[in-house]
PDB file of C-alpha atoms and ligand atoms in Angstrom:
ATOM      1  CA  UNK A   1     105.128 105.097  83.827  1.00  0.00           C
ATOM      2  CA  UNK A   2     105.095 108.649  85.134  1.00  0.00           C
ATOM      3  CA  UNK A   3     108.731 110.055  85.309  1.00  0.00           C
ATOM      4  CA  UNK A   4     110.642 110.115  88.469  1.00  0.00           C
ATOM      5  CA  UNK A   5     109.895 113.748  90.239  1.00  0.00           C
ATOM      6  CA  UNK A   6     112.955 115.634  91.145  1.00  0.00           C
ATOM      7  CA  UNK A   7     112.796 118.766  93.985  1.00  0.00           C
ATOM      8  CA  UNK A   8     111.978 121.273  90.689  1.00  0.00           C
ATOM      9  CA  UNK A   9     108.943 119.176  89.735  1.00  0.00           C
ATOM     10  CA  UNK A  10     107.827 119.143  93.679  1.00  0.00           C
ATOM     11  CA  UNK A  11     108.517 123.191  93.954  1.00  0.00           C
ATOM     12  CA  UNK A  12     106.412 123.638  90.606  1.00  0.00           C
ATOM     13  CA  UNK A  13     103.832 121.621  92.316  1.00  0.00           C
ATOM     14  CA  UNK A  14     103.706 124.018  95.010  1.00  0.00           C
ATOM     15  CA  UNK A  15     103.670 127.039  92.408  1.00  0.00           C
ATOM     16  CA  UNK A  16     100.588 125.554  90.893  1.00  0.00           C
ATOM     17  CA  UNK A  17      99.061 124.705  94.225  1.00  0.00           C
ATOM     18  CA  UNK A  18      98.826 120.810  92.986  1.00  0.00           C
ATOM     19  CA  UNK A  19      99.186 118.671  96.361  1.00  0.00           C
ATOM     20  CA  UNK A  20     102.024 116.351  96.783  1.00  0.00           C
ATOM     21  CA  UNK A  21     100.988 113.042  98.243  1.00  0.00           C
ATOM     22  CA  UNK A  22     103.728 110.579 100.232  1.00  0.00           C
ATOM     23  CA  UNK A  23     103.383 107.474 102.102  1.00  0.00           C
ATOM     24  CA  UNK A  24     105.723 105.587 104.102  1.00  0.00           C
ATOM     25  CA  UNK A  25     107.267 102.070 102.716  1.00  0.00           C
ATOM     26  CA  UNK A  26     109.826  99.871 103.892  1.00  0.00           C
ATOM     27  CA  UNK A  27     109.944  97.270 101.284  1.00  0.00           C
ATOM     28  CA  UNK A  28     109.953  96.475  97.521  1.00  0.00           C
ATOM     29  CA  UNK A  29     106.539  94.997  97.022  1.00  0.00           C
ATOM     30  CA  UNK A  30     104.670  98.130  99.062  1.00  0.00           C
ATOM     31  CA  UNK A  31     107.019 100.339  97.155  1.00  0.00           C
ATOM     32  CA  UNK A  32     106.201  99.004  93.970  1.00  0.00           C
ATOM     33  CA  UNK A  33     102.409  99.229  94.907  1.00  0.00           C
ATOM     34  CA  UNK A  34     102.778 103.002  95.992  1.00  0.00           C
ATOM     35  CA  UNK A  35     104.434 103.913  92.683  1.00  0.00           C
ATOM     36  CA  UNK A  36     101.721 102.218  90.580  1.00  0.00           C
ATOM     37  CA  UNK A  37      99.480 103.790  92.235  1.00  0.00           C
ATOM     38  CA  UNK A  38     101.060 107.456  91.379  1.00  0.00           C
ATOM     39  CA  UNK A  39     102.623 108.172  94.744  1.00  0.00           C
ATOM     40  CA  UNK A  40     104.605 111.533  94.646  1.00  0.00           C
ATOM     41  CA  UNK A  41     107.137 110.522  97.055  1.00  0.00           C
ATOM     42  CA  UNK A  42     107.766 107.612  99.134  1.00  0.00           C
ATOM     43  CA  UNK A  43     109.307 107.735 102.801  1.00  0.00           C
ATOM     44  CA  UNK A  44     111.331 105.092 104.407  1.00  0.00           C
ATOM     45  CA  UNK A  45     110.212 106.035 107.822  1.00  0.00           C
ATOM     46  CA  UNK A  46     111.695 105.595 111.200  1.00  0.00           C
ATOM     47  CA  UNK A  47     108.097 104.137 111.626  1.00  0.00           C
ATOM     48  CA  UNK A  48     109.742 100.948 110.521  1.00  0.00           C
ATOM     49  CA  UNK A  49     110.645 100.428 114.212  1.00  0.00           C
ATOM     50  CA  UNK A  50     107.010  99.836 115.175  1.00  0.00           C
ATOM     51  CA  UNK A  51     105.909  98.507 111.695  1.00  0.00           C
ATOM     52  CA  UNK A  52     108.439  95.821 110.555  1.00  0.00           C
ATOM     53  CA  UNK A  53     110.087  95.196 113.951  1.00  0.00           C
ATOM     54  CA  UNK A  54     107.581  95.500 116.480  1.00  0.00           C
ATOM     55  CA  UNK A  55     109.254  98.011 118.740  1.00  0.00           C
ATOM     56  CA  UNK A  56     107.188 100.340 120.833  1.00  0.00           C
ATOM     57  CA  UNK A  57     108.758 103.284 119.190  1.00  0.00           C
ATOM     58  CA  UNK A  58     111.503 104.505 116.552  1.00  0.00           C
ATOM     59  CA  UNK A  59     114.428 104.898 118.812  1.00  0.00           C
ATOM     60  CA  UNK A  60     115.762 101.306 118.494  1.00  0.00           C
ATOM     61  CA  UNK A  61     115.973 102.042 114.475  1.00  0.00           C
ATOM     62  CA  UNK A  62     119.491 101.871 113.282  1.00  0.00           C
ATOM     63  CA  UNK A  63     121.589 103.384 110.167  1.00  0.00           C
ATOM     64  CA  UNK A  64     121.988  99.614 108.789  1.00  0.00           C
ATOM     65  CA  UNK A  65     118.300  98.831 109.223  1.00  0.00           C
ATOM     66  CA  UNK A  66     117.392 102.357 107.304  1.00  0.00           C
ATOM     67  CA  UNK A  67     119.828 101.539 104.548  1.00  0.00           C
ATOM     68  CA  UNK A  68     118.745  98.133 104.056  1.00  0.00           C
ATOM     69  CA  UNK A  69     114.884  98.941 103.844  1.00  0.00           C
ATOM     70  CA  UNK A  70     115.841 102.009 101.403  1.00  0.00           C
ATOM     71  CA  UNK A  71     117.534  99.618  99.157  1.00  0.00           C
ATOM     72  CA  UNK A  72     114.512  97.381  98.944  1.00  0.00           C
ATOM     73  CA  UNK A  73     112.247 100.751  98.382  1.00  0.00           C
ATOM     74  CA  UNK A  74     114.554 101.938  95.796  1.00  0.00           C
ATOM     75  CA  UNK A  75     114.477  98.237  93.862  1.00  0.00           C
ATOM     76  CA  UNK A  76     110.440  98.476  94.094  1.00  0.00           C
ATOM     77  CA  UNK A  77     109.821 101.790  93.078  1.00  0.00           C
ATOM     78  CA  UNK A  78     112.676 103.074  90.665  1.00  0.00           C
ATOM     79  CA  UNK A  79     110.684 105.724  89.267  1.00  0.00           C
ATOM     80  CA  UNK A  80     109.748 107.456  92.784  1.00  0.00           C
ATOM     81  CA  UNK A  81     111.099 110.376  94.603  1.00  0.00           C
ATOM     82  CA  UNK A  82     112.503 108.333  98.002  1.00  0.00           C
ATOM     83  CA  UNK A  83     113.334 110.211 101.107  1.00  0.00           C
ATOM     84  CA  UNK A  84     115.575 108.259 103.648  1.00  0.00           C
ATOM     85  CA  UNK A  85     114.801 108.869 107.184  1.00  0.00           C
ATOM     86  CA  UNK A  86     117.934 109.278 109.344  1.00  0.00           C
ATOM     87  CA  UNK A  87     117.320 107.314 112.727  1.00  0.00           C
ATOM     88  CA  UNK A  88     117.537 108.291 116.157  1.00  0.00           C
ATOM     89  CA  UNK A  89     121.474 108.717 116.996  1.00  0.00           C
ATOM     90  CA  UNK A  90     122.558 109.111 113.346  1.00  0.00           C
ATOM     91  CA  UNK A  91     122.932 113.115 113.587  1.00  0.00           C
ATOM     92  CA  UNK A  92     122.621 113.832 117.152  1.00  0.00           C
ATOM     93  CA  UNK A  93     126.080 113.455 118.497  1.00  0.00           C
ATOM     94  CA  UNK A  94     128.270 115.385 116.076  1.00  0.00           C
ATOM     95  CA  UNK A  95     127.857 117.248 112.808  1.00  0.00           C
ATOM     96  CA  UNK A  96     130.374 115.003 111.145  1.00  0.00           C
ATOM     97  CA  UNK A  97     128.242 112.104 112.058  1.00  0.00           C
ATOM     98  CA  UNK A  98     125.141 113.353 110.450  1.00  0.00           C
ATOM     99  CA  UNK A  99     126.896 114.375 107.665  1.00  0.00           C
ATOM    100  CA  UNK A 100     128.451 110.882 107.124  1.00  0.00           C
ATOM    101  CA  UNK A 101     125.290 109.276 107.910  1.00  0.00           C
ATOM    102  CA  UNK A 102     123.341 111.655 105.349  1.00  0.00           C
ATOM    103  CA  UNK A 103     126.091 110.788 102.637  1.00  0.00           C
ATOM    104  CA  UNK A 104     125.500 106.748 103.350  1.00  0.00           C
ATOM    105  CA  UNK A 105     121.716 107.118 102.236  1.00  0.00           C
ATOM    106  CA  UNK A 106     122.725 108.673  99.165  1.00  0.00           C
ATOM    107  CA  UNK A 107     125.792 106.392  98.594  1.00  0.00           C
ATOM    108  CA  UNK A 108     124.575 103.120  99.800  1.00  0.00           C
ATOM    109  CA  UNK A 109     120.650 103.234  99.119  1.00  0.00           C
ATOM    110  CA  UNK A 110     120.264 106.082  95.699  1.00  0.00           C
ATOM    111  CA  UNK A 111     117.617 107.784  97.954  1.00  0.00           C
ATOM    112  CA  UNK A 112     116.876 111.254  96.500  1.00  0.00           C
ATOM    113  CA  UNK A 113     116.333 113.163  99.907  1.00  0.00           C
ATOM    114  CA  UNK A 114     116.851 112.487 103.844  1.00  0.00           C
ATOM    115  CA  UNK A 115     114.518 113.682 106.215  1.00  0.00           C
ATOM    116  CA  UNK A 116     115.706 114.199 110.385  1.00  0.00           C
ATOM    117  CA  UNK A 117     113.829 115.581 113.192  1.00  0.00           C
ATOM    118  CA  UNK A 118     113.994 118.854 114.978  1.00  0.00           C
ATOM    119  CA  UNK A 119     114.608 122.313 114.531  1.00  0.00           C
ATOM    120  CA  UNK A 120     116.590 124.900 116.420  1.00  0.00           C
ATOM    121  CA  UNK A 121     118.506 122.047 117.998  1.00  0.00           C
ATOM    122  CA  UNK A 122     119.520 120.553 114.892  1.00  0.00           C
ATOM    123  CA  UNK A 123     120.132 123.528 112.631  1.00  0.00           C
ATOM    124  CA  UNK A 124     123.943 123.177 112.475  1.00  0.00           C
ATOM    125  CA  UNK A 125     123.292 119.449 111.301  1.00  0.00           C
ATOM    126  CA  UNK A 126     120.962 120.208 108.638  1.00  0.00           C
ATOM    127  CA  UNK A 127     123.251 123.313 107.370  1.00  0.00           C
ATOM    128  CA  UNK A 128     126.155 121.042 107.160  1.00  0.00           C
ATOM    129  CA  UNK A 129     123.966 117.955 105.401  1.00  0.00           C
ATOM    130  CA  UNK A 130     122.811 120.675 102.789  1.00  0.00           C
ATOM    131  CA  UNK A 131     126.278 121.967 102.243  1.00  0.00           C
ATOM    132  CA  UNK A 132     127.373 118.524 101.270  1.00  0.00           C
ATOM    133  CA  UNK A 133     124.627 118.954  98.589  1.00  0.00           C
ATOM    134  CA  UNK A 134     122.079 116.363  99.856  1.00  0.00           C
ATOM    135  CA  UNK A 135     118.399 117.791  99.873  1.00  0.00           C
ATOM    136  CA  UNK A 136     116.956 118.042 103.817  1.00  0.00           C
ATOM    137  CA  UNK A 137     113.321 117.688 104.661  1.00  0.00           C
ATOM    138  CA  UNK A 138     112.742 119.250 108.288  1.00  0.00           C
ATOM    139  CA  UNK A 139     110.427 117.737 110.603  1.00  0.00           C
ATOM    140  CA  UNK A 140     109.131 119.492 113.163  1.00  0.00           C
ATOM    141  CA  UNK A 141     106.116 119.586 115.575  1.00  0.00           C
ATOM    142  CA  UNK A 142     105.554 115.746 117.086  1.00  0.00           C
ATOM    143  CA  UNK A 143     108.773 114.662 116.744  1.00  0.00           C
ATOM    144  CA  UNK A 144     108.602 110.977 117.440  1.00  0.00           C
ATOM    145  CA  UNK A 145     112.265 110.255 118.509  1.00  0.00           C
ATOM    146  CA  UNK A 146     112.045 112.669 120.887  1.00  0.00           C
ATOM    147  CA  UNK A 147     108.674 111.170 122.532  1.00  0.00           C
ATOM    148  CA  UNK A 148     110.073 110.461 125.555  1.00  0.00           C
ATOM    149  CA  UNK A 149     110.893 113.706 126.479  1.00  0.00           C
ATOM    150  CA  UNK A 150     107.450 115.107 125.208  1.00  0.00           C
ATOM    151  CA  UNK A 151     105.756 112.612 127.493  1.00  0.00           C
ATOM    152  CA  UNK A 152     104.130 110.679 124.618  1.00  0.00           C
ATOM    153  CA  UNK A 153     103.205 110.724 121.145  1.00  0.00           C
ATOM    154  CA  UNK A 154     101.427 114.286 122.082  1.00  0.00           C
ATOM    155  CA  UNK A 155     100.232 117.167 119.688  1.00  0.00           C
ATOM    156  CA  UNK A 156     102.568 120.086 119.445  1.00  0.00           C
ATOM    157  CA  UNK A 157     101.560 123.772 119.371  1.00  0.00           C
ATOM    158  CA  UNK A 158      98.294 123.886 120.984  1.00  0.00           C
ATOM    159  CA  UNK A 159      99.262 126.744 123.659  1.00  0.00           C
ATOM    160  CA  UNK A 160     100.268 129.673 122.205  1.00  0.00           C
ATOM    161  CA  UNK A 161     103.909 129.237 123.736  1.00  0.00           C
ATOM    162  CA  UNK A 162     104.077 125.841 122.028  1.00  0.00           C
ATOM    163  CA  UNK A 163     102.692 127.049 118.520  1.00  0.00           C
ATOM    164  CA  UNK A 164     105.494 129.833 118.785  1.00  0.00           C
ATOM    165  CA  UNK A 165     108.229 126.932 119.674  1.00  0.00           C
ATOM    166  CA  UNK A 166     106.816 124.979 116.531  1.00  0.00           C
ATOM    167  CA  UNK A 167     107.044 128.137 114.322  1.00  0.00           C
ATOM    168  CA  UNK A 168     110.571 128.886 115.627  1.00  0.00           C
ATOM    169  CA  UNK A 169     111.733 125.197 114.838  1.00  0.00           C
ATOM    170  CA  UNK A 170     110.162 125.579 111.112  1.00  0.00           C
ATOM    171  CA  UNK A 171     111.598 128.932 110.535  1.00  0.00           C
ATOM    172  CA  UNK A 172     114.941 127.288 112.205  1.00  0.00           C
ATOM    173  CA  UNK A 173     114.788 124.427 109.467  1.00  0.00           C
ATOM    174  CA  UNK A 174     114.084 126.650 106.463  1.00  0.00           C
ATOM    175  CA  UNK A 175     117.148 129.384 107.610  1.00  0.00           C
ATOM    176  CA  UNK A 176     119.586 126.096 107.642  1.00  0.00           C
ATOM    177  CA  UNK A 177     118.958 124.930 104.497  1.00  0.00           C
ATOM    178  CA  UNK A 178     116.241 122.252 104.470  1.00  0.00           C
ATOM    179  CA  UNK A 179     114.221 122.372 101.254  1.00  0.00           C
ATOM    180  CA  UNK A 180     111.183 121.252 102.610  1.00  0.00           C
ATOM    181  CA  UNK A 181     109.537 120.961 106.037  1.00  0.00           C
ATOM    182  CA  UNK A 182     107.283 118.380 107.470  1.00  0.00           C
ATOM    183  CA  UNK A 183     104.692 119.568 110.300  1.00  0.00           C
ATOM    184  CA  UNK A 184     103.676 116.654 112.061  1.00  0.00           C
ATOM    185  CA  UNK A 185     100.710 116.673 114.881  1.00  0.00           C
ATOM    186  CA  UNK A 186      99.931 120.686 115.497  1.00  0.00           C
ATOM    187  CA  UNK A 187      96.712 122.457 114.943  1.00  0.00           C
ATOM    188  CA  UNK A 188      95.519 123.405 111.637  1.00  0.00           C
ATOM    189  CA  UNK A 189      95.964 127.115 112.677  1.00  0.00           C
ATOM    190  CA  UNK A 190      99.499 126.567 113.402  1.00  0.00           C
ATOM    191  CA  UNK A 191     100.243 124.709 110.165  1.00  0.00           C
ATOM    192  CA  UNK A 192      98.448 127.212 108.003  1.00  0.00           C
ATOM    193  CA  UNK A 193     100.671 129.963 109.395  1.00  0.00           C
ATOM    194  CA  UNK A 194     103.869 128.041 108.959  1.00  0.00           C
ATOM    195  CA  UNK A 195     102.593 127.005 105.301  1.00  0.00           C
ATOM    196  CA  UNK A 196     101.996 131.145 104.737  1.00  0.00           C
ATOM    197  CA  UNK A 197     105.448 132.350 105.829  1.00  0.00           C
ATOM    198  CA  UNK A 198     107.694 129.815 104.363  1.00  0.00           C
ATOM    199  CA  UNK A 199     108.549 130.011 100.532  1.00  0.00           C
ATOM    200  CA  UNK A 200     109.328 126.087 100.695  1.00  0.00           C
ATOM    201  CA  UNK A 201     107.137 123.546 100.472  1.00  0.00           C
ATOM    202  CA  UNK A 202     105.333 122.556 104.066  1.00  0.00           C
ATOM    203  CA  UNK A 203     103.952 119.091 104.013  1.00  0.00           C
ATOM    204  CA  UNK A 204     101.544 117.872 106.890  1.00  0.00           C
ATOM    205  CA  UNK A 205     100.645 114.646 108.743  1.00  0.00           C
ATOM    206  CA  UNK A 206      97.892 115.279 111.620  1.00  0.00           C
ATOM    207  CA  UNK A 207      98.453 118.999 110.613  1.00  0.00           C
ATOM    208  CA  UNK A 208      95.560 119.993 108.569  1.00  0.00           C
ATOM    209  CA  UNK A 209      94.788 120.503 105.146  1.00  0.00           C
ATOM    210  CA  UNK A 210      96.308 123.602 104.535  1.00  0.00           C
ATOM    211  CA  UNK A 211      99.714 122.363 103.360  1.00  0.00           C
ATOM    212  CA  UNK A 212     101.549 121.658  99.764  1.00  0.00           C
ATOM    213  CA  UNK A 213     101.006 118.116 100.421  1.00  0.00           C
ATOM    214  CA  UNK A 214     100.151 115.092 102.916  1.00  0.00           C
ATOM    215  CA  UNK A 215     101.919 112.084 104.190  1.00  0.00           C
ATOM    216  CA  UNK A 216     100.655 109.162 105.898  1.00  0.00           C
ATOM    217  CA  UNK A 217     102.185 105.935 107.720  1.00  0.00           C
ATOM    218  CA  UNK A 218     101.421 103.016 105.451  1.00  0.00           C
ATOM    219  CA  UNK A 219     100.361 101.060 108.581  1.00  0.00           C
ATOM    220  CA  UNK A 220      97.584 103.445 109.193  1.00  0.00           C
ATOM    221  CA  UNK A 221      96.687 104.172 105.839  1.00  0.00           C
ATOM    222  CA  UNK A 222      96.209 100.536 104.680  1.00  0.00           C
ATOM    223  CA  UNK A 223      95.017  98.987 108.052  1.00  0.00           C
ATOM    224  CA  UNK A 224      98.224  97.068 108.845  1.00  0.00           C
ATOM    225  CA  UNK A 225      99.078  98.503 112.328  1.00  0.00           C
ATOM    226  CA  UNK A 226      96.504  98.091 114.812  1.00  0.00           C
ATOM    227  CA  UNK A 227      98.770  98.697 118.238  1.00  0.00           C
ATOM    228  CA  UNK A 228      98.093 102.753 118.184  1.00  0.00           C
ATOM    229  CA  UNK A 229      96.054 104.659 115.673  1.00  0.00           C
ATOM    230  CA  UNK A 230      96.593 108.259 115.623  1.00  0.00           C
ATOM    231  CA  UNK A 231      93.506 110.575 115.449  1.00  0.00           C
ATOM    232  CA  UNK A 232      94.968 112.203 112.138  1.00  0.00           C
ATOM    233  CA  UNK A 233      95.011 108.697 110.322  1.00  0.00           C
ATOM    234  CA  UNK A 234      92.564 107.368 107.809  1.00  0.00           C
ATOM    235  CA  UNK A 235      92.396 103.994 106.542  1.00  0.00           C
ATOM    236  CA  UNK A 236      92.081 103.311 102.925  1.00  0.00           C
ATOM    237  CA  UNK A 237      92.461  99.279 103.053  1.00  0.00           C
ATOM    238  CA  UNK A 238      91.958  96.564 105.467  1.00  0.00           C
ATOM    239  CA  UNK A 239      95.299  94.737 104.956  1.00  0.00           C
ATOM    240  CA  UNK A 240      95.618  93.269 108.435  1.00  0.00           C
ATOM    241  CA  UNK A 241      91.972  91.968 108.061  1.00  0.00           C
ATOM    242  CA  UNK A 242      92.409  90.614 104.709  1.00  0.00           C
ATOM    243  CA  UNK A 243      95.679  88.975 105.826  1.00  0.00           C
ATOM    244  CA  UNK A 244      94.411  87.389 108.882  1.00  0.00           C
ATOM    245  CA  UNK A 245      91.329  86.150 106.585  1.00  0.00           C
ATOM    246  CA  UNK A 246      93.482  84.685 104.067  1.00  0.00           C
ATOM    247  CA  UNK A 247      95.824  83.217 106.631  1.00  0.00           C
ATOM    248  CA  UNK A 248      92.797  81.566 108.348  1.00  0.00           C
ATOM    249  CA  UNK A 249      91.635  79.984 105.195  1.00  0.00           C
ATOM    250  CA  UNK A 250      95.030  78.677 104.105  1.00  0.00           C
ATOM    251  CA  UNK A 251      94.982  77.054 107.719  1.00  0.00           C
ATOM    252  CA  UNK A 252      91.521  75.810 107.099  1.00  0.00           C
ATOM    253  CA  UNK A 253      92.186  74.000 103.680  1.00  0.00           C
ATOM    254  CA  UNK A 254      95.476  72.571 104.611  1.00  0.00           C
ATOM    255  CA  UNK A 255      93.991  70.823 107.747  1.00  0.00           C
ATOM    256  CA  UNK A 256      90.405  69.631 105.473  1.00  0.00           C
ATOM    257  CA  UNK A 257      92.866  68.535 102.755  1.00  0.00           C
ATOM    258  CA  UNK A 258      91.299  71.014  99.954  1.00  0.00           C
ATOM    259  CA  UNK A 259      94.865  72.826  99.439  1.00  0.00           C
ATOM    260  CA  UNK A 260      97.104  71.847  97.307  1.00  0.00           C
ATOM    261  CA  UNK A 261      94.336  70.906  94.801  1.00  0.00           C
ATOM    262  CA  UNK A 262      95.126  69.304  91.406  1.00  0.00           C
ATOM    263  CA  UNK A 263      95.932  72.746  89.565  1.00  0.00           C
ATOM    264  CA  UNK A 264      98.630  73.013  92.274  1.00  0.00           C
ATOM    265  CA  UNK A 265     100.819  70.069  91.441  1.00  0.00           C
ATOM    266  CA  UNK A 266     103.502  69.132  89.200  1.00  0.00           C
ATOM    267  CA  UNK A 267     102.853  66.395  86.927  1.00  0.00           C
ATOM    268  CA  UNK A 268     105.193  63.340  86.173  1.00  0.00           C
ATOM    269  CA  UNK A 269     106.669  63.445  82.755  1.00  0.00           C
ATOM    270  CA  UNK A 270     106.722  59.902  81.445  1.00  0.00           C
ATOM    271  CA  UNK A 271     104.847  56.671  82.385  1.00  0.00           C
ATOM    272  CA  UNK A 272     103.404  56.464  85.885  1.00  0.00           C
ATOM    273  CA  UNK A 273     104.263  52.812  85.995  1.00  0.00           C
ATOM    274  CA  UNK A 274     108.109  53.539  85.512  1.00  0.00           C
ATOM    275  CA  UNK A 275     107.764  55.619  88.355  1.00  0.00           C
ATOM    276  CA  UNK A 276     106.085  53.060  90.428  1.00  0.00           C
ATOM    277  CA  UNK A 277     108.933  50.760  89.497  1.00  0.00           C
ATOM    278  CA  UNK A 278     111.430  53.111  90.897  1.00  0.00           C
ATOM    279  CA  UNK A 279     109.748  53.539  94.223  1.00  0.00           C
ATOM    280  CA  UNK A 280     109.281  50.047  94.691  1.00  0.00           C
ATOM    281  CA  UNK A 281     112.955  49.191  93.994  1.00  0.00           C
ATOM    282  CA  UNK A 282     114.188  52.270  96.599  1.00  0.00           C
ATOM    283  CA  UNK A 283     111.570  50.733  99.189  1.00  0.00           C
ATOM    284  CA  UNK A 284     113.023  47.406  98.947  1.00  0.00           C
ATOM    285  CA  UNK A 285     116.628  48.559  99.196  1.00  0.00           C
ATOM    286  CA  UNK A 286     115.999  51.299 101.698  1.00  0.00           C
ATOM    287  CA  UNK A 287     117.289  50.848 105.650  1.00  0.00           C
ATOM    288  CA  UNK A 288     116.345  53.643 107.962  1.00  0.00           C
TER     289      UNK A 288
HETATM  290  O1  KIV B 301     108.828 107.744 110.272  1.00  0.00           O
HETATM  291  C1  KIV B 301     107.780 107.843 109.754  1.00  0.00           C
HETATM  292  O2  KIV B 301     106.908 107.345 109.101  1.00  0.00           O
HETATM  293  C2  KIV B 301     107.638 109.362 109.906  1.00  0.00           C
HETATM  294  C3  KIV B 301     106.109 110.088 109.340  1.00  0.00           C
HETATM  295  C4  KIV B 301     105.915 110.234 110.758  1.00  0.00           C
HETATM  296  C5  KIV B 301     105.950 110.391 108.510  1.00  0.00           C
HETATM  297  O3  KIV B 301     108.372 110.429 110.037  1.00  0.00           O
END
């Protein structure tokens, strides 16, 4: 079992040019598979809103949902660096709220870091959370919590004006004290430039290959979520197909009397005739 990584290990990986790989997970089972597979980090993303809860987006996700899922992931992956994702509304109203909720992730769910979306707009929150001694991942570019303001889940930084805004957000996040930056849904050129100018690890999702590592959403990576498949996603397994096929077989076997078979049944301990006697006695006495 690999030793749990620290922020220092992740910085050393950047120095050596070794890519860090992370994925989202929301429960103990999948977190344990990610840990066994050698994942460097797990993000308990607010994408749980779509994948676990069936919402259209991430904004309905609450702090309590995130804490519960972070606790489950921590139990499933005790030796993996876990990042808690601050949900919409948990850091938007005040700096005090932001620090209070970031602290909840550490105290109640034993995560290693938190992630929050936004750049210049959340500088003061990142600064305060960092000053509380909590490691912050900044998330800029396509930020799903503000997808309504962006006109949907749209790539950012495709024009020079938009690229300037993404770069300024990444710089703001770094200057505010974030120890890591995640760029989502931007052209590779923009990500590459941010990667070149920032001294901290820069990770990407839909941001090309010139990064210190990649993250994928589990629903996309394992083919569990079919409502919307982003252009940048790659499917490494077909969980939806395997699960549907498995369930269909189960339905068929129960209906046909194939399951349960002898090997799935408990055996009587003692003499069968004693049981037959008992059943007869009860049947004679019974009034329904
Ligand atoms: O919540 C999430 O899954 C994310 C990913 C897009 C990285 O923030």
